[in-house]
Tab-separated table of C-alpha atoms in Angstrom:
chain	number	residue	atom	x	y	z
W	1	MET	CA	106.609	23.654	23.936
W	2	THR	CA	104.148	21.281	22.209
W	3	VAL	CA	104.159	21.246	18.422
W	4	SER	CA	100.867	20.251	16.764
W	5	SER	CA	101.167	17.478	14.195
W	6	ALA	CA	98.033	18.744	12.381
W	7	GLN	CA	98.943	20.473	9.093
W	8	PRO	CA	97.057	23.522	7.932
W	9	PRO	CA	95.167	23.214	4.724
W	10	ARG	CA	97.059	24.123	1.603
W	11	ARG	CA	96.504	27.565	0.196
W	12	GLY	CA	94.486	27.583	-3.040
W	13	ARG	CA	93.063	24.144	-2.419
W	14	PRO	CA	89.357	24.337	-1.537
W	15	PRO	CA	87.725	21.813	0.816
W	16	LYS	CA	86.344	18.804	-0.981
W	17	ALA	CA	82.728	19.877	-0.625
W	18	ASP	CA	83.608	23.325	-2.157
W	19	ALA	CA	85.510	21.669	-5.011
W	20	GLN	CA	82.398	19.655	-5.971
W	21	LEU	CA	80.213	22.713	-6.124
W	22	SER	CA	78.444	23.681	-9.402
W	23	ARG	CA	75.574	25.904	-10.378
W	24	ALA	CA	73.381	22.748	-10.810
W	25	ALA	CA	74.267	21.499	-7.365
W	26	ILE	CA	73.477	24.846	-5.769
W	27	ARG	CA	70.257	25.155	-7.682
W	28	ALA	CA	69.201	21.717	-6.517
W	29	ALA	CA	70.039	22.521	-2.934
W	30	ALA	CA	67.967	25.797	-3.166
W	31	LEU	CA	64.966	23.777	-4.450
W	32	ARG	CA	65.290	21.393	-1.502
W	33	VAL	CA	65.253	24.345	0.916
W	34	ILE	CA	62.171	25.664	-0.863
W	35	ASP	CA	60.379	22.323	-0.765
W	36	THR	CA	61.030	21.989	2.977
W	37	ASP	CA	60.810	25.545	4.320
W	38	GLY	CA	59.423	27.760	1.531
W	39	ILE	CA	60.869	30.526	-0.587
W	40	ALA	CA	61.329	32.883	2.306
W	41	ALA	CA	63.875	30.513	3.783
W	42	VAL	CA	66.117	30.667	0.706
W	43	GLY	CA	69.383	32.636	1.046
W	44	MET	CA	73.017	32.106	0.449
W	45	ARG	CA	73.610	30.970	4.003
W	46	SER	CA	70.678	28.474	4.099
W	47	VAL	CA	71.652	26.916	0.828
W	48	ALA	CA	75.314	26.711	1.962
W	49	ARG	CA	74.222	24.940	5.038
W	50	GLU	CA	72.177	22.463	2.974
W	51	LEU	CA	75.377	21.782	0.939
W	52	GLY	CA	77.709	21.759	3.942
W	53	VAL	CA	79.923	24.535	2.565
W	54	ASP	CA	80.826	28.145	3.320
W	55	ALA	CA	78.392	30.723	1.896
W	56	LYS	CA	81.228	32.584	0.212
W	57	SER	CA	81.995	29.655	-2.005
W	58	LEU	CA	78.566	29.911	-3.689
W	59	TYR	CA	79.511	33.236	-5.194
W	60	HIS	CA	81.825	31.523	-7.638
W	61	HIS	CA	78.640	30.055	-9.268
W	62	VAL	CA	75.711	32.427	-8.541
W	63	ASP	CA	75.695	36.210	-8.134
W	64	GLY	CA	73.411	36.224	-5.100
W	65	LYS	CA	69.928	35.370	-3.906
W	66	ASP	CA	68.092	36.820	-6.999
W	67	ASP	CA	70.340	34.876	-9.371
W	68	LEU	CA	69.729	31.757	-7.264
W	69	LEU	CA	65.974	32.106	-7.420
W	70	ASP	CA	66.177	32.815	-11.206
W	71	ALA	CA	68.149	29.596	-11.575
W	72	VAL	CA	65.511	27.568	-9.785
W	73	ALA	CA	62.643	29.088	-11.792
W	74	GLU	CA	64.518	28.601	-15.108
W	75	HIS	CA	65.214	24.936	-14.173
W	76	LEU	CA	61.588	24.286	-13.408
W	77	LEU	CA	60.368	26.026	-16.618
W	78	GLN	CA	62.935	24.165	-18.709
W	79	SER	CA	61.594	20.837	-17.278
W	80	LEU	CA	58.347	21.577	-19.154
W	81	ARG	CA	57.852	18.887	-21.775
W	82	VAL	CA	56.346	20.921	-24.607
W	83	PRO	CA	53.900	18.604	-26.388
W	84	GLU	CA	54.251	17.994	-30.125
W	85	PRO	CA	51.612	20.078	-31.958
W	86	SER	CA	48.631	18.056	-33.116
W	87	GLY	CA	47.002	20.713	-35.311
W	88	ALA	CA	44.000	21.105	-32.948
W	89	VAL	CA	44.302	24.452	-31.326
W	90	ASP	CA	42.165	23.698	-28.290
W	91	GLY	CA	43.862	20.333	-27.744
W	92	ASP	CA	47.376	21.807	-28.000
W	93	LEU	CA	46.616	24.622	-25.587
W	94	ARG	CA	45.024	22.199	-23.155
W	95	ALA	CA	47.987	19.874	-23.274
W	96	MET	CA	50.445	22.728	-22.556
W	97	ALA	CA	48.267	24.055	-19.702
W	98	HIS	CA	48.191	20.583	-18.063
W	99	GLU	CA	51.988	20.339	-18.465
W	100	PHE	CA	52.363	23.798	-16.926
W	101	ARG	CA	50.192	22.604	-13.983
W	102	ARG	CA	52.260	19.384	-13.600
W	103	VAL	CA	55.480	21.328	-13.224
W	104	THR	CA	54.028	23.859	-10.901
W	105	LEU	CA	52.408	21.384	-8.567
W	106	ALA	CA	55.502	19.120	-8.428
W	107	HIS	CA	57.093	21.818	-6.217
W	108	PRO	CA	54.054	23.827	-4.803
W	109	GLU	CA	56.296	25.897	-2.510
W	110	ALA	CA	58.141	27.153	-5.627
W	111	ALA	CA	54.931	27.947	-7.449
W	112	THR	CA	55.316	31.687	-7.208
W	113	LEU	CA	58.817	31.482	-8.812
W	114	VAL	CA	57.513	29.466	-11.737
W	115	LEU	CA	54.361	31.576	-12.211
W	116	THR	CA	55.505	35.080	-11.512
W	117	ARG	CA	59.252	35.484	-11.972
W	118	GLN	CA	60.366	37.553	-14.997
W	119	LEU	CA	62.970	35.471	-16.842
W	120	SER	CA	64.977	36.222	-20.008
W	121	SER	CA	66.902	33.054	-20.708
W	122	LEU	CA	66.310	31.332	-24.015
W	123	GLY	CA	65.251	28.049	-22.304
W	124	SER	CA	62.492	29.767	-20.376
W	125	LEU	CA	61.048	31.146	-23.568
W	126	ALA	CA	60.391	27.720	-25.185
W	127	PRO	CA	56.870	27.361	-23.704
W	128	ILE	CA	55.972	30.833	-24.766
W	129	GLU	CA	57.203	30.135	-28.290
W	130	ALA	CA	55.121	26.944	-28.435
W	131	MET	CA	51.921	28.665	-27.291
W	132	LEU	CA	52.396	31.578	-29.703
W	133	THR	CA	52.923	29.111	-32.463
W	134	VAL	CA	49.633	27.384	-31.717
W	135	LEU	CA	47.766	30.757	-31.602
W	136	ARG	CA	49.319	31.890	-34.839
W	137	SER	CA	48.290	28.646	-36.507
W	138	ALA	CA	44.702	29.519	-35.630
W	139	GLY	CA	44.975	32.620	-37.802
W	140	HIS	CA	45.652	35.272	-35.176
W	141	THR	CA	48.144	38.044	-35.890
W	142	SER	CA	51.335	38.159	-33.844
W	143	ASP	CA	50.048	41.099	-31.724
W	144	GLU	CA	46.638	39.423	-31.098
W	145	SER	CA	48.378	36.144	-30.243
W	146	VAL	CA	50.427	38.014	-27.577
W	147	HIS	CA	47.211	39.425	-26.057
W	148	LEU	CA	45.508	36.019	-26.124
W	149	LEU	CA	48.617	34.419	-24.603
W	150	ARG	CA	48.669	36.930	-21.764
W	151	THR	CA	44.932	36.377	-21.061
W	152	LEU	CA	45.450	32.626	-20.995
W	153	LEU	CA	48.531	32.836	-18.761
W	154	ALA	CA	46.894	35.258	-16.356
W	155	THR	CA	44.003	32.844	-15.913
W	156	LEU	CA	46.228	29.841	-15.498
W	157	ILE	CA	48.563	31.638	-13.031
W	158	GLY	CA	45.692	32.804	-10.828
W	159	THR	CA	44.213	29.322	-10.829
W	160	LEU	CA	47.450	27.552	-10.087
W	161	LEU	CA	48.554	30.022	-7.378
W	162	ARG	CA	45.196	29.357	-5.612
W	163	GLU	CA	45.646	25.628	-5.991
W	164	ALA	CA	49.311	25.540	-4.884
W	165	ALA	CA	49.195	28.044	-2.062
W	166	ALA	CA	45.933	29.597	-1.070
W	167	GLY	CA	43.501	26.717	-1.473
W	168	PRO	CA	39.780	27.086	-2.202
W	169	ALA	CA	37.818	29.853	-0.556
W	170	PHE	CA	35.036	27.543	0.692
W	171	GLY	CA	35.189	23.912	-0.394
W	172	THR	CA	37.340	21.012	0.563
W	173	GLY	CA	38.069	17.474	-0.589
W	174	ASP	CA	37.858	15.833	2.773
W	175	PRO	CA	34.534	14.005	3.423
W	176	ASP	CA	34.226	15.126	6.991
W	177	GLY	CA	35.207	18.645	5.967
W	178	ILE	CA	32.633	18.642	3.187
W	179	ALA	CA	29.822	17.730	5.563
W	180	ALA	CA	30.862	20.360	8.133
W	181	ARG	CA	31.304	22.999	5.465
W	182	ARG	CA	27.956	22.215	3.827
W	183	ALA	CA	26.130	22.468	7.167
W	184	ALA	CA	27.802	25.785	7.882
W	185	LEU	CA	26.837	27.154	4.488
W	186	GLU	CA	23.256	25.913	4.645
W	187	SER	CA	22.823	27.677	7.978
W	188	SER	CA	24.404	30.947	6.755
W	189	GLY	CA	21.136	32.736	6.314
W	190	PHE	CA	22.059	33.789	2.748
W	191	PRO	CA	19.532	32.328	0.301
W	192	GLU	CA	21.759	31.807	-2.713
W	193	THR	CA	24.637	30.493	-0.618
W	194	THR	CA	22.233	28.032	0.990
W	195	ARG	CA	21.023	26.850	-2.366
W	196	ALA	CA	24.580	26.338	-3.644
W	197	ALA	CA	25.886	24.849	-0.407
W	198	ALA	CA	26.253	21.258	-1.737
W	199	CYS	CA	28.419	22.504	-4.620
W	200	LEU	CA	30.283	25.149	-2.662
W	201	ALA	CA	31.217	22.664	0.035
W	202	VAL	CA	33.137	20.461	-2.430
W	203	PHE	CA	36.393	21.423	-4.114
W	204	ASP	CA	37.697	18.941	-6.688
W	205	ARG	CA	41.011	20.461	-7.861
W	206	ASP	CA	41.061	18.527	-11.230
W	207	ARG	CA	37.548	19.343	-12.098
W	208	GLU	CA	37.970	23.073	-11.148
W	209	PHE	CA	41.105	23.287	-13.271
W	210	ASP	CA	39.442	21.670	-16.236
W	211	TYR	CA	36.377	23.893	-15.927
W	212	THR	CA	38.569	26.977	-15.858
W	213	LEU	CA	40.581	25.633	-18.827
W	214	ASP	CA	37.451	24.861	-20.825
W	215	LEU	CA	36.172	28.365	-20.238
W	216	ILE	CA	39.344	30.310	-21.127
W	217	ILE	CA	40.300	28.116	-24.072
W	218	GLY	CA	36.753	28.335	-25.420
W	219	LEU	CA	37.029	32.154	-25.260
W	220	VAL	CA	40.483	32.136	-26.885
W	221	THR	CA	39.490	29.793	-29.771
W	222	ARG	CA	36.238	31.685	-30.484
W	223	ARG	CA	38.021	35.016	-30.700
C-alpha cells in the first residue's frame, strides 16, 4: 500500500487567501467585477473568483449580495470630497454637483448604485448634510430645504444616469457621427427637427451638464 506524503490542511487554519480577506478587500473586488462586467455580474461566487477564494469565506465579512452592493455604494459616496462652504449658495451647490458627477463617472457601471441605492450609514449622509446646510443658509426652512434637495437630486440623478448608461437620445460627440446624424435629422421631414438638426446632432456632455445645472440651481436659488 502506498502512503501519500502530502499532509491534509490543519483544521481551523484557513487558506492564506482566505486569511487575508477583509470587508474592504471584498468591496474592492466587487467594484472590479462591476467595472468589467456590470452590476448584473456581481454575486458572491463571482467576487470570490475575483479574489481566488471560496464563496463561503465571504460570509464572514458580508451578509450577502445586497450587503455587498451596499458596501460598494457607501464606499463610492464616502469618496465624495465635500467642498468647503464659500457662502455663495449657487457656487456651493454647483461644486457639490460636480463632485457628485466626478464620483459617478469614475465608475460608470456602478452609477445606478451610487445614484439610486437607499443607504443609511452615517458616512453616506455627509453629502446630504452638506447640501441641506447650504440650502438652510439661504434662508429656507428645514422642510423646504428637503423638498429643494430632492428636486435637485432628482434632476442630477436623471442627468447622470443618462450620461453614464443610456447616452444622448440623438446627438453624439464623434465628428463623423455628428455629420451622419445631422444629415438624417435634416431629411426627417419634421420642420422643427430639421431646423434644430445642427444642435440636435451634437451632444457635449460637459455643456449639457452645466446647462442642466444652471437651470435647476437657478430655480432653487430663486425659490
